[in-house]
Coordinates of C-alpha atoms in Angstrom, one line a residue:
X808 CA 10.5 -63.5 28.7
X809 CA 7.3 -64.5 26.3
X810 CA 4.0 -64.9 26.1
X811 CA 3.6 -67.5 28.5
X812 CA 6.3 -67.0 31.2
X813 CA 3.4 -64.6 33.8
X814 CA 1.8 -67.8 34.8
X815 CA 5.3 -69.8 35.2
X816 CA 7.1 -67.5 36.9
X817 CA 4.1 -67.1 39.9
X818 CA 4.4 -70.7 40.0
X819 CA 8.1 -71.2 39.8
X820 CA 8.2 -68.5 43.1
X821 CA 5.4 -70.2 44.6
X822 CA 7.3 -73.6 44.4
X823 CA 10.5 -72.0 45.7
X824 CA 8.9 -70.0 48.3
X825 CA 12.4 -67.9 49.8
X826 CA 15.1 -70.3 48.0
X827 CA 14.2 -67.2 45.5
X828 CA 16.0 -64.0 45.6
X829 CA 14.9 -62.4 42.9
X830 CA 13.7 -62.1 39.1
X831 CA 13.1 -60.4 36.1
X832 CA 10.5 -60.9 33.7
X833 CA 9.1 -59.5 30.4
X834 CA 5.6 -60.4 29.7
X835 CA 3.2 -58.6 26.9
X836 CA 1.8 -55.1 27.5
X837 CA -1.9 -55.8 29.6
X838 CA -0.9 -59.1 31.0
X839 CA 0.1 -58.3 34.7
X840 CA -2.2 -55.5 35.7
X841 CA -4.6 -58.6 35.6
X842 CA -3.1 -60.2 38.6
X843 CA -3.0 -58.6 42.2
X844 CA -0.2 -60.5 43.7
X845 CA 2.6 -59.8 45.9
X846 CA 6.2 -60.8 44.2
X847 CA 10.0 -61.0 44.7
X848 CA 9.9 -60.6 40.6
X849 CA 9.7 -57.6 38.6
X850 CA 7.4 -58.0 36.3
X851 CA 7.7 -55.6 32.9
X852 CA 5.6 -55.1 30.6
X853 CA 6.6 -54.5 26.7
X854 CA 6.0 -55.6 23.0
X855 CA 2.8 -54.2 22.7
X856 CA 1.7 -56.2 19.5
X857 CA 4.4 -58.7 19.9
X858 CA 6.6 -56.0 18.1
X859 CA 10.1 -54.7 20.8
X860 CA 9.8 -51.6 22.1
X861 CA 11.7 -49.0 24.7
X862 CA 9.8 -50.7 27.5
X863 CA 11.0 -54.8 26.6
X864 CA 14.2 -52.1 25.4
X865 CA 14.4 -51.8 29.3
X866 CA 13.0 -55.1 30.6
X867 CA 16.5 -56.7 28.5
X868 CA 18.4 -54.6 29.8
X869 CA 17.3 -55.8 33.8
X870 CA 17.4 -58.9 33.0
X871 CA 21.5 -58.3 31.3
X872 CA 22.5 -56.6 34.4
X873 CA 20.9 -59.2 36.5
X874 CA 22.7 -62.4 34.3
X875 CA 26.0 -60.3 34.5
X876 CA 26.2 -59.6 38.1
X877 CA 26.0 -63.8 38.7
X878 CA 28.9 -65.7 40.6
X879 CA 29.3 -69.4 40.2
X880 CA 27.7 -69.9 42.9
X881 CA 24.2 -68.8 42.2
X882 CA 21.3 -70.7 40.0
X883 CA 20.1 -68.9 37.2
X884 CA 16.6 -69.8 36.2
X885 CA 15.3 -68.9 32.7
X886 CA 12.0 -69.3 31.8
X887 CA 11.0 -68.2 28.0
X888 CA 8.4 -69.2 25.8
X889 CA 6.7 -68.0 21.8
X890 CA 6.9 -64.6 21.8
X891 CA 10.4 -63.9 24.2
X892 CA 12.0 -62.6 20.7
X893 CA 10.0 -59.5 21.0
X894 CA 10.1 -59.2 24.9
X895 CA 14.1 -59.5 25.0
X896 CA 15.3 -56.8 22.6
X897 CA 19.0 -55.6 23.1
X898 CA 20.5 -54.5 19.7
X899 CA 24.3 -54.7 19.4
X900 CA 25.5 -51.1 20.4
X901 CA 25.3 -48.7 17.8
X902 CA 22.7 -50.2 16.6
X903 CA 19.2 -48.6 17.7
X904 CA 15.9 -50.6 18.5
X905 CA 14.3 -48.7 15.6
X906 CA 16.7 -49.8 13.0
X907 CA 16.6 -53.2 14.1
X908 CA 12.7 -53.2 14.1
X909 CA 12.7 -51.6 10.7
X910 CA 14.9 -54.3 9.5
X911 CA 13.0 -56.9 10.9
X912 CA 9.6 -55.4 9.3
X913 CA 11.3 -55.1 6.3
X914 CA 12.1 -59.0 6.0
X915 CA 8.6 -60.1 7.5
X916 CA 6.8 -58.3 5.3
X917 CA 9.2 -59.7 2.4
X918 CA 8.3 -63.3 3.2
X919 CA 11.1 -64.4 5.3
X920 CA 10.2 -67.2 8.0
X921 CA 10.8 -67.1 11.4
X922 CA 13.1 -69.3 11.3
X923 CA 15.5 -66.9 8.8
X924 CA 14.0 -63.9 11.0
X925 CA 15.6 -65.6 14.4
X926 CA 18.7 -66.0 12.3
X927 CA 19.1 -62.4 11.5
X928 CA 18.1 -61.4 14.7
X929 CA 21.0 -63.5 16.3
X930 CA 23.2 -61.3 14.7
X931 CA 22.4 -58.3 15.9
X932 CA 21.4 -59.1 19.5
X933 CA 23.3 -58.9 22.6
X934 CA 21.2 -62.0 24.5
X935 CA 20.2 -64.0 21.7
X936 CA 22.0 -66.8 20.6
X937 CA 23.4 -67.6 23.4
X938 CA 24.5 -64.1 24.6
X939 CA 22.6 -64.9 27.7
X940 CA 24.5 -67.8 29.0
X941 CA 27.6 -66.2 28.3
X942 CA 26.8 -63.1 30.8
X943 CA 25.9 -65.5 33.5
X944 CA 28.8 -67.5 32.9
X945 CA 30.1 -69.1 35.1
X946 CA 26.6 -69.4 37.1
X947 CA 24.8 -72.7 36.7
X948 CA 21.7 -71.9 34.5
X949 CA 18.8 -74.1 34.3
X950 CA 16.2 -73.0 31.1
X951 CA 12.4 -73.9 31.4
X952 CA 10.8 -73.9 27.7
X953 CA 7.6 -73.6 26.3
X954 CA 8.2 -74.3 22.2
X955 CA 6.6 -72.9 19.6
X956 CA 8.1 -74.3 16.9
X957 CA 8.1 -77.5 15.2
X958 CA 10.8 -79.4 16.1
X959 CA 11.9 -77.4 19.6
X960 CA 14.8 -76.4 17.7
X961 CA 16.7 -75.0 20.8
X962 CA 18.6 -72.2 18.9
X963 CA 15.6 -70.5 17.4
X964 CA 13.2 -70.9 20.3
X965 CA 13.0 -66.9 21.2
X966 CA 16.3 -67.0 19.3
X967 CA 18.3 -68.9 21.4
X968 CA 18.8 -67.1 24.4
X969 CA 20.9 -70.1 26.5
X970 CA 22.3 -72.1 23.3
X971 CA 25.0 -71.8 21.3
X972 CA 24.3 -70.4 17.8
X973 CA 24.1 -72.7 15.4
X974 CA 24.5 -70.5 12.5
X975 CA 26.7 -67.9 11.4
X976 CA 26.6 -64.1 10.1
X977 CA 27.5 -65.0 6.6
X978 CA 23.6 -67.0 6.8
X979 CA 22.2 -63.7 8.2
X980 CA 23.4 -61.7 5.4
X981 CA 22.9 -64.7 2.7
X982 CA 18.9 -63.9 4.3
X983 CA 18.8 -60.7 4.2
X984 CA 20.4 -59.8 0.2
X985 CA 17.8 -63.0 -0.5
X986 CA 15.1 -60.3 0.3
X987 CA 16.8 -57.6 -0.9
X988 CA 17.2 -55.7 1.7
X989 CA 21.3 -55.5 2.7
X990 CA 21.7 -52.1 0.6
X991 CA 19.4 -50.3 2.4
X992 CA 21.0 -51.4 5.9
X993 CA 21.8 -48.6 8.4
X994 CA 25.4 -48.0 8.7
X995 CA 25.3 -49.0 12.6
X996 CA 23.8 -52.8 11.3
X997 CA 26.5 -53.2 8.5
X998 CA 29.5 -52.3 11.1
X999 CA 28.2 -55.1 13.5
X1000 CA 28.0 -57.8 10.5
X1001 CA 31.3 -57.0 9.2
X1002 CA 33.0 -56.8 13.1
X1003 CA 31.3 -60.3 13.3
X1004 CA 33.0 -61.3 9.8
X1005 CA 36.2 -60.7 11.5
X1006 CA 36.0 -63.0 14.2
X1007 CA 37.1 -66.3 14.9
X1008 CA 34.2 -68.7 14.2
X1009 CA 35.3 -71.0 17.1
X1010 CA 34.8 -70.4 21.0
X1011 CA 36.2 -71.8 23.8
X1012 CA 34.1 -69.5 26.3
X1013 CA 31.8 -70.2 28.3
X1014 CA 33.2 -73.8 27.4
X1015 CA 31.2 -75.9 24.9
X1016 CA 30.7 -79.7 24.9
X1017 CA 28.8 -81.4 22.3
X1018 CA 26.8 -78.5 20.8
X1019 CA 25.7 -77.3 24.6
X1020 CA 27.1 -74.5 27.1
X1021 CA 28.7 -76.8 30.2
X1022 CA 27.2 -74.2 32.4
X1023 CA 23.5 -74.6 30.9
X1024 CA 20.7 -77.0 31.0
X1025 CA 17.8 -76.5 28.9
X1026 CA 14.4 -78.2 29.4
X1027 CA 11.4 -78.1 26.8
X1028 CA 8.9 -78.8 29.5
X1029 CA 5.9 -78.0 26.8
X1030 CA 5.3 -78.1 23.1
X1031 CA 2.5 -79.5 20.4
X1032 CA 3.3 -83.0 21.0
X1033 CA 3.2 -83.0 24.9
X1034 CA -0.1 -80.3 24.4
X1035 CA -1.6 -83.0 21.7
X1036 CA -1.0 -86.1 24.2
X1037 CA -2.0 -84.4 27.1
X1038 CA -6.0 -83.5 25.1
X1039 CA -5.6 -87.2 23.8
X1040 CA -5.6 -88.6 27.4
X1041 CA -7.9 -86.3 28.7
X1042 CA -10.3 -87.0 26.1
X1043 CA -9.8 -91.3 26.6
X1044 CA -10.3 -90.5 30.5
X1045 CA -13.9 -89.2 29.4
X1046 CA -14.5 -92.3 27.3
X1047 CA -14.0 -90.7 23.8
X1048 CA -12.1 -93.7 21.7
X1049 CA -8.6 -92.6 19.7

C-alpha cells in the first residue's frame, strides 16, 4: 500500500519469480491501468486524491483477510510507502469510512500535522498501528519501506502498519479537543475511544521485545538521506565537485 509500492511490488514478483503465491496491493486511482503486465498480485486501485475511499475501503479489507488467513509457516511481505495511510483504510467497526474521513478533514483543515493526524488515525483503525502484524501473527513478516518523513519514524510511516504503537488514545483525544473538534465526534468514534480507555495499556501478544513485534522485521530501504546521497554520487561520478 502507497504511492510507491506499483513499481516494487512488479519487482519484488519479478525477483521471486514462483517462491510467490500471491499479493495484495493498493496503489492510487490511474496508476495500474498504465502497465500491461501479467501478475500473481491483485492490484487495487483507491484514494483517488490521496483521500480513503470504498475502493482502498475494499483493497484493506483483502489485504486483512489475506494477513489473517497466515500460518507460521508462511512469509509475509509488506511493502508500503507515503501515501499507504489513505490506501489502507479499515475503521474500527461501527465506525464508518465517512465519519472517519470527516474527522480527519476536520483536523487537517484545523492545522494538525501529520504526525498528530497518524496518531488519531491509530486509534481508529483496524491495521494501523500495528494491527497488521497482529493478524498475521504468528507468520514471519518482513516490511520493505519507503519513508516519507523526517526521521523514518517507524510508527507513523503510513501509521504504523507492522510496529507497535507508540502512543496511546488518551494522545488521540489530547489532539483532537486541541482542535476542537471531540464534541462534535460521531457516537460510533467516541465508543471506540472510550472501549480503548478501558484497556490494559500493556500487551503481551504478538510478543514484544525491545519496542519491536518478534514476528516482524522492518526495513527502510529508502528515504531523503539515502535519495540525497544517491544524486550526490551520481552527480561526483559526472565530475560535478561537493
Amino acid at each position: 500500500f502507497g504511492k510507491a509500492v506499483l513499481g516494487m511490488a512488479l519487482e519484488l514478483e519479478r525477483s521471486l519469480k514462483d517462491k510467490l503465491k500471491m499479493g495484495v496491493v493498493t496503489v492510487p486511482t490511474g496508476i495500474f491501468e498504465k502497465f500491461k503486465v501479467e501478475s500473481k498480485i491483485k492490484f487495487i486501485e483507491g484514494a483517488r486524491n490521496n483521500m480513503p475511499d470504498e475502493e482502498a475501503l475494499a483493497g484493506a479489507n483483502e489485504i486483512r483477510d489475506l494477513a489473517n488467513s497466515l500460518g507460521k509457516d508462511d512469509l509475509l511481505l509488506v511493502l508500503m510507502s507515503g501515501g499507504g495511510s489513505a490506501l489502507l483504510p479499515l475503521p474500527v467497526p461501527p465506525i464508518t469510512l465517512k465519519e472517519k474521513q470527516d474527522l480527519i478533514k476536520e483536523l487537517s483543515t484545523k492545522g494538525a500535522d501529520i504526525l498528530e493526524l497518524n496518531c488519531v488515525r491509530k486509534q481508529i483503525s483496524v491495521l494501523k498501528g500495528g494491527g497488521l502484524a497482529e493478524l498475521a501473527y504468528p507468520s514471519t513478516v518482513i516490511s520493505l519501506i519507503l519513508s516519507d518523513i523526517v526521521g523514518d519514524p517507524l510508527d507513523f510511516i503510513a501509521s504504523g502498519p507492522t510496529t507497535p504503537n507508540s502512543d496511546n488514545v488518551n494522545d488521540a483525544i489530547a489532539i483532537i479537543k486541541k482542535y476542537n473538534c471531540y464534541d462534535s465526534l460521531s457516537h460510533s468514534i467516541k465508543t471506540v475511544l472510550e472501549q480503548h480507555k478501558s484497556k490494559p495499556s500493556l500487551k503481551c501478544f504478538p510478543p514484544i521485545r525491545d519496542g519491536k513485534y518478534e514476528h516482524v522485521e522492518n526495513f527502510i530501504i529508502g528515504n531523503n538521506h539515502i535519495a540525497a546521497e544517491a544524486a550526490r554520487q551520481h552527480a561526483a561520478s559526472l565530475g560535478c565537485g561537493d
